[in-house]
Short mmCIF file of C-alpha atoms in Angstrom, two decimals:
data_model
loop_
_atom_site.label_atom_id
_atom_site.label_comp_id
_atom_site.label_asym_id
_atom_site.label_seq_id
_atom_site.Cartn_x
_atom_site.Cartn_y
_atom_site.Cartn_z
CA UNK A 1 113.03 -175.70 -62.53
CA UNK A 2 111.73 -172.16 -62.96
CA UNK A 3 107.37 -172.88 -62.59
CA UNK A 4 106.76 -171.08 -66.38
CA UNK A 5 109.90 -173.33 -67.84
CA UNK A 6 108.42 -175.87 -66.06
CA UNK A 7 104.86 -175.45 -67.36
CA UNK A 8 106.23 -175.41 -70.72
CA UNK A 9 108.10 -178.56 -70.45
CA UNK A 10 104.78 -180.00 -69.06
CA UNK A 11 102.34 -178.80 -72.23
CA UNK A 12 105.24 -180.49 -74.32
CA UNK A 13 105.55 -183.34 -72.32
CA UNK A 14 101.65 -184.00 -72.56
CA UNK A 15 101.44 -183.20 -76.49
CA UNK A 16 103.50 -186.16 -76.93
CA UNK A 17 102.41 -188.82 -74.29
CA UNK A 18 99.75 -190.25 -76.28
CA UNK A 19 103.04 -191.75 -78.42
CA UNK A 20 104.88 -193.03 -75.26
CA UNK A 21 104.84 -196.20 -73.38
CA UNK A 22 103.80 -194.29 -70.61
CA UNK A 23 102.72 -196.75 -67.47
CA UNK A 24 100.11 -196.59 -64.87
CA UNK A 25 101.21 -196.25 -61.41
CA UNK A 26 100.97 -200.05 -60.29
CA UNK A 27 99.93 -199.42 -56.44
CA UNK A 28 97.14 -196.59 -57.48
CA UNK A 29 93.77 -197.44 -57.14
CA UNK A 30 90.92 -196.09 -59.08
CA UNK A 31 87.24 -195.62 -58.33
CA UNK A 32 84.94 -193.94 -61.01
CA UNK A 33 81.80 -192.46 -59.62
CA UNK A 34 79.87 -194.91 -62.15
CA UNK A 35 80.62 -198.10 -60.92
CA UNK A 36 80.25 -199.63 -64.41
CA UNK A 37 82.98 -197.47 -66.29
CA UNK A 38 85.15 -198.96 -68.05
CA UNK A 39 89.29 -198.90 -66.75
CA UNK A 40 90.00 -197.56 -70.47
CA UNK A 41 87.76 -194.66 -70.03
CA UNK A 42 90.79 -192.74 -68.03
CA UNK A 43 94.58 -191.69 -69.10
CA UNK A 44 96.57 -191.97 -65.91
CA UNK A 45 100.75 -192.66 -66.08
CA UNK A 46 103.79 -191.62 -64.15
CA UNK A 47 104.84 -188.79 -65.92
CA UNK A 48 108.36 -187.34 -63.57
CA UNK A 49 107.79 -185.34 -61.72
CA UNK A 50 104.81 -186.83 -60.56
CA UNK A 51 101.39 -188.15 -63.03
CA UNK A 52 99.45 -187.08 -65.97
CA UNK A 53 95.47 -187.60 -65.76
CA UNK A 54 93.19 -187.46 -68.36
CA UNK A 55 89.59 -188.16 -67.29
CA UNK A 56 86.75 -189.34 -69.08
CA UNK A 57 83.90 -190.14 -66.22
CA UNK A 58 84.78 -188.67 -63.04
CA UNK A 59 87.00 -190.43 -60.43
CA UNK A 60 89.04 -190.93 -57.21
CA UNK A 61 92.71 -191.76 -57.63
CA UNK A 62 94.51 -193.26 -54.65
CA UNK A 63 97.71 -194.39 -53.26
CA UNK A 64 96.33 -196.79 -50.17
CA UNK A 65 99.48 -196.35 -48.39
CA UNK A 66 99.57 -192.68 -48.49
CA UNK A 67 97.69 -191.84 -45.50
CA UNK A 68 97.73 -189.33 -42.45
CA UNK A 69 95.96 -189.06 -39.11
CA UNK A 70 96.42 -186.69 -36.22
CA UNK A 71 97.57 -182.89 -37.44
CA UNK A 72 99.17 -183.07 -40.90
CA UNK A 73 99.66 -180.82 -43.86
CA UNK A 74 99.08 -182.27 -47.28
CA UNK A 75 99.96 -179.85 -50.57
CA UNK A 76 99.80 -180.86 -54.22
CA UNK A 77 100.55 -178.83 -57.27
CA UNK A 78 98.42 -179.37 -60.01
CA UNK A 79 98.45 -177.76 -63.95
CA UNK A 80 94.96 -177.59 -65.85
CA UNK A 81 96.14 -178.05 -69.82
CA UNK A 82 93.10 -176.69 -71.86
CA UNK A 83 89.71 -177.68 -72.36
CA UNK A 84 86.24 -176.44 -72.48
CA UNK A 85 84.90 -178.15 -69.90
CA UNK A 86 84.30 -175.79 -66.34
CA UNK A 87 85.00 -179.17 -64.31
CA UNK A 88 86.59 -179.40 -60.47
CA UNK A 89 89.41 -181.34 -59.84
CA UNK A 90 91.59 -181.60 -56.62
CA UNK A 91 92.63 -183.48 -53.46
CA UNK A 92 90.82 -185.56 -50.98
CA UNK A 93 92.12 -186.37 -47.08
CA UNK A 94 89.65 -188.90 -45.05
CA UNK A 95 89.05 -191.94 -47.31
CA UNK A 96 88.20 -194.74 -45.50
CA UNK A 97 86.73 -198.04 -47.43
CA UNK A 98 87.51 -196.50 -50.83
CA UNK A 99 86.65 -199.42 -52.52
CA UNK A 100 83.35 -200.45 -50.92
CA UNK A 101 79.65 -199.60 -50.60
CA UNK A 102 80.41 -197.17 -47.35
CA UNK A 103 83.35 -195.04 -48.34
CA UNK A 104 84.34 -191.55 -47.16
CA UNK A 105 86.41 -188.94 -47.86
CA UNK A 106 86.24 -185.03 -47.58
CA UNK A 107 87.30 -183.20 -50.64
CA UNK A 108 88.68 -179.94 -51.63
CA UNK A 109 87.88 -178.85 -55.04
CA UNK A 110 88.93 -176.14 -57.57
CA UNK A 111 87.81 -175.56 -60.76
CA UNK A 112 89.00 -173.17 -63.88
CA UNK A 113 86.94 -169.94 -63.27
CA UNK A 114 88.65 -169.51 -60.47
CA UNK A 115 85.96 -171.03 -57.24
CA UNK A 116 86.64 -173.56 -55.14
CA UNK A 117 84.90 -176.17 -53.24
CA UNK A 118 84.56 -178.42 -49.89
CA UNK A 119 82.19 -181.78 -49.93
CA UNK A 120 81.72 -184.71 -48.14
CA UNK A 121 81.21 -187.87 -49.10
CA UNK A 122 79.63 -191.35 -47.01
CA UNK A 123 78.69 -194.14 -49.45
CA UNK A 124 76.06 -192.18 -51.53
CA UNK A 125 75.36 -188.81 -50.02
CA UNK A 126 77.47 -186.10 -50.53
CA UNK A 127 77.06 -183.05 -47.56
CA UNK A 128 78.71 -179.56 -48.60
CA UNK A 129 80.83 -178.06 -46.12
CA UNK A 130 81.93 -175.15 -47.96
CA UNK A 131 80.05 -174.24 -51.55
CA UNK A 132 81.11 -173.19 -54.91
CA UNK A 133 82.89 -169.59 -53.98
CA UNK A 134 85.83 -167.34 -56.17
CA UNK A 135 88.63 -166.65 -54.44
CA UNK A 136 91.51 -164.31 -56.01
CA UNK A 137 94.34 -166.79 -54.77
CA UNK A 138 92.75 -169.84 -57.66
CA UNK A 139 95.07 -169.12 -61.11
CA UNK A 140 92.32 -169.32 -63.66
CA UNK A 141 92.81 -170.85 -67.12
CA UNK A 142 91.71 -167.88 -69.47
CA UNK A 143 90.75 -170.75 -72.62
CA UNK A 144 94.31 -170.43 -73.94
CA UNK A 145 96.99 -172.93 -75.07
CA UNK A 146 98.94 -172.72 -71.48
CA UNK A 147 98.38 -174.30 -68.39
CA UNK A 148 97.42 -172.41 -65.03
CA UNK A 149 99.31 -173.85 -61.81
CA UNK A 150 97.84 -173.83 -58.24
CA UNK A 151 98.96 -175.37 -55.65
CA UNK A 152 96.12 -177.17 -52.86
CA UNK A 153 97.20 -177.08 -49.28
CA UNK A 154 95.25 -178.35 -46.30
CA UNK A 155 96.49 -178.09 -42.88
CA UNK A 156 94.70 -180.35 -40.62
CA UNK A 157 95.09 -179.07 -36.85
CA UNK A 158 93.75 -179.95 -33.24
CA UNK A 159 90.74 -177.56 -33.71
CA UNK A 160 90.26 -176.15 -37.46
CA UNK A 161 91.06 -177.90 -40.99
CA UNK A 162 92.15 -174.78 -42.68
CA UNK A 163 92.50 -174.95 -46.71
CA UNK A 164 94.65 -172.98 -49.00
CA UNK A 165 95.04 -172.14 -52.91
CA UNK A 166 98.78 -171.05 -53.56
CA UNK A 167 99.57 -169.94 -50.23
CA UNK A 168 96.71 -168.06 -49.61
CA UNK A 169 93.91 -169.53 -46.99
CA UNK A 170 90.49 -169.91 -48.70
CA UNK A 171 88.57 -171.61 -45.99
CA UNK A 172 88.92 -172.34 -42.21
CA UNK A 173 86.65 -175.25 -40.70
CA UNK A 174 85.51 -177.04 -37.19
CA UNK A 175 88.09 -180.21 -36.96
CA UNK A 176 84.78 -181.67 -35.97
CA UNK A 177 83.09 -181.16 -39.02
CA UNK A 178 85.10 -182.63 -41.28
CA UNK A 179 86.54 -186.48 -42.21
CA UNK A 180 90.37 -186.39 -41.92
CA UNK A 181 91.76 -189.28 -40.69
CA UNK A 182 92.12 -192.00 -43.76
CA UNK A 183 93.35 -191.98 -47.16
CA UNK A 184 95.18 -189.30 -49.11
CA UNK A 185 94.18 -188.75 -52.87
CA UNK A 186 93.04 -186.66 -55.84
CA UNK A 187 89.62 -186.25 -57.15
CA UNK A 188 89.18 -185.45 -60.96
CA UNK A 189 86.31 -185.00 -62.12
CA UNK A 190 84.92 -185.80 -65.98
CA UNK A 191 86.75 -184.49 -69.51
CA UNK A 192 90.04 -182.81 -67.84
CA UNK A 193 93.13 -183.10 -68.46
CA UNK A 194 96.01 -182.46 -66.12
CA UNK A 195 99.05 -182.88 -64.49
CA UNK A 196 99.56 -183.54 -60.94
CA UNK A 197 103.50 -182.58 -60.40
CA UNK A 198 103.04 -183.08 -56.34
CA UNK A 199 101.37 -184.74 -53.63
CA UNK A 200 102.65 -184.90 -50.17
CA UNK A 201 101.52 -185.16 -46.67
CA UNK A 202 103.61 -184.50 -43.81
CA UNK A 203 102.67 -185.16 -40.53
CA UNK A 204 103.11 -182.41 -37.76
CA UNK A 205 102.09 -184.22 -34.77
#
C-alpha cells in the first residue's frame, strides 16, 4: 500500500477503534514508569498491520521473545496521529530484567518537532548518550489532522551502534557505550497516540 493511502487508512482506522473489539496483544508486556498506574490507563491492540497505542502515563511495551544479540538491525515504522502534547516516543534494544527493580535498556527517541534522542536506563538512573537534537531526516507533525510517518532504524555493529530516522543516519556511537544485547521494544511516552505499523530485528551476524 502506497505510505499516504496507507496513512489515510490508518487515521480512519484509529477514528473508529474506540467502537471495535479490538484485543491486546496477549504475549506483550507492559511497564509504566509509575509503578502504581493503573493497566486501564493505556490503549494498546493489534491493529494489522501491526498495533495502535494510546498512552496515558508513560511506558515500555515489550514482546519478551523478540530479542537480538551480536550485530543486528532493528527498524520500526511508526505514525504520530495528532495531539498537543511535544512527547518522545520510539524503540528500545538492550532490555534486560524488564520487569524488575534492575532493568536496562538503551532507547532511541523522537519526538514531533522534529529532535531526537538517545538515553540509558539501569533501574532508576537514566545516563544520556546522545541529547535532545533536530535533525532534517524526523517528519514533523505540523498540528494538523494527518499523521507524520518515520521510520527508526538502528544498526548494531562490531564497533559503532549507528541510528537512523527514515534512512538517513542521525547518530553514530562506541558499541561500548551503549546496552544492546537484550530485549527489543517501544517506548511511548505520556498522552500520544500512535500507530506502530512495524517492528523487526534481523540479525546480521
Amino acid at each position: 500500500m502506497r505510505p499516504l493511502l496507507l496513512a489515510a487508512a490508518l487515521l480512519c482506522i484509529a477514528q473508529a477503534a474506540a467502537a471495535q473489539d479490538l484485543e491486546r496483544p496477549a504475549e506483550w508486556k507492559i511497564r509504566f514508569d509509575r509503578p502504581n498506574s493503573p493497566d486501564s490507563a493505556l490503549y494498546f491492540v493489534e491493529m494489522p498491520p501491526g498495533w495502535h497505542i494510546t498512552t496515558g502515563p508513560a511506558c515500555i511495551l515489550y514482546d519478551p521473545a523478540r530479542t537480538a544479540t551480536g550485530d543486528y538491525h532493528v527498524q520500526s515504522e511508526i505514525f504520530l496521529f495528532p495531539g498537543e502534547r511535544r512527547e518522545a516516543f520510539g524503540v528500545f534494544l538492550g532490555g534486560r530484567d524488564l520487569d524488575g527493580p534492575d532493568q536496562s535498556y538503551t532507547y532511541f527517541l523522537i519526538r514531533k518537532d522534529g529532535s531526537f534522542l538517545i538515553k540509558q536506563r539501569r533501574g532508576r538512573q537514566t545516563e544520556t548518550l546522545s541529547p535532545w537534537k533536530p535533525h532534517e531526516a524526523i517528519v514533523e507533525h505540523d498540528g494538523g489532522e494527518g499523521t507524520a510517518k518515520n521510520v527508526l532504524e538502528i544498526r548494531a555493529g562490531a564497533q559503532t551502534v549507528d541510528f537512523y530516522v527514515n534512512a538517513q543516519q542521525v547518530a553514530s556511537l562506541p558499541r561500548s557505550s551503549v546496552d544492546t544485547d537484550g530485549i527489543v521494544g517501544l517506548r511511548v511516552n505520556h498522552g500520544l497516540n500512535l500507530h506502530v505499523s512495524s517492528l523487526s530485528v534481523e540479525q546480521t551476524r
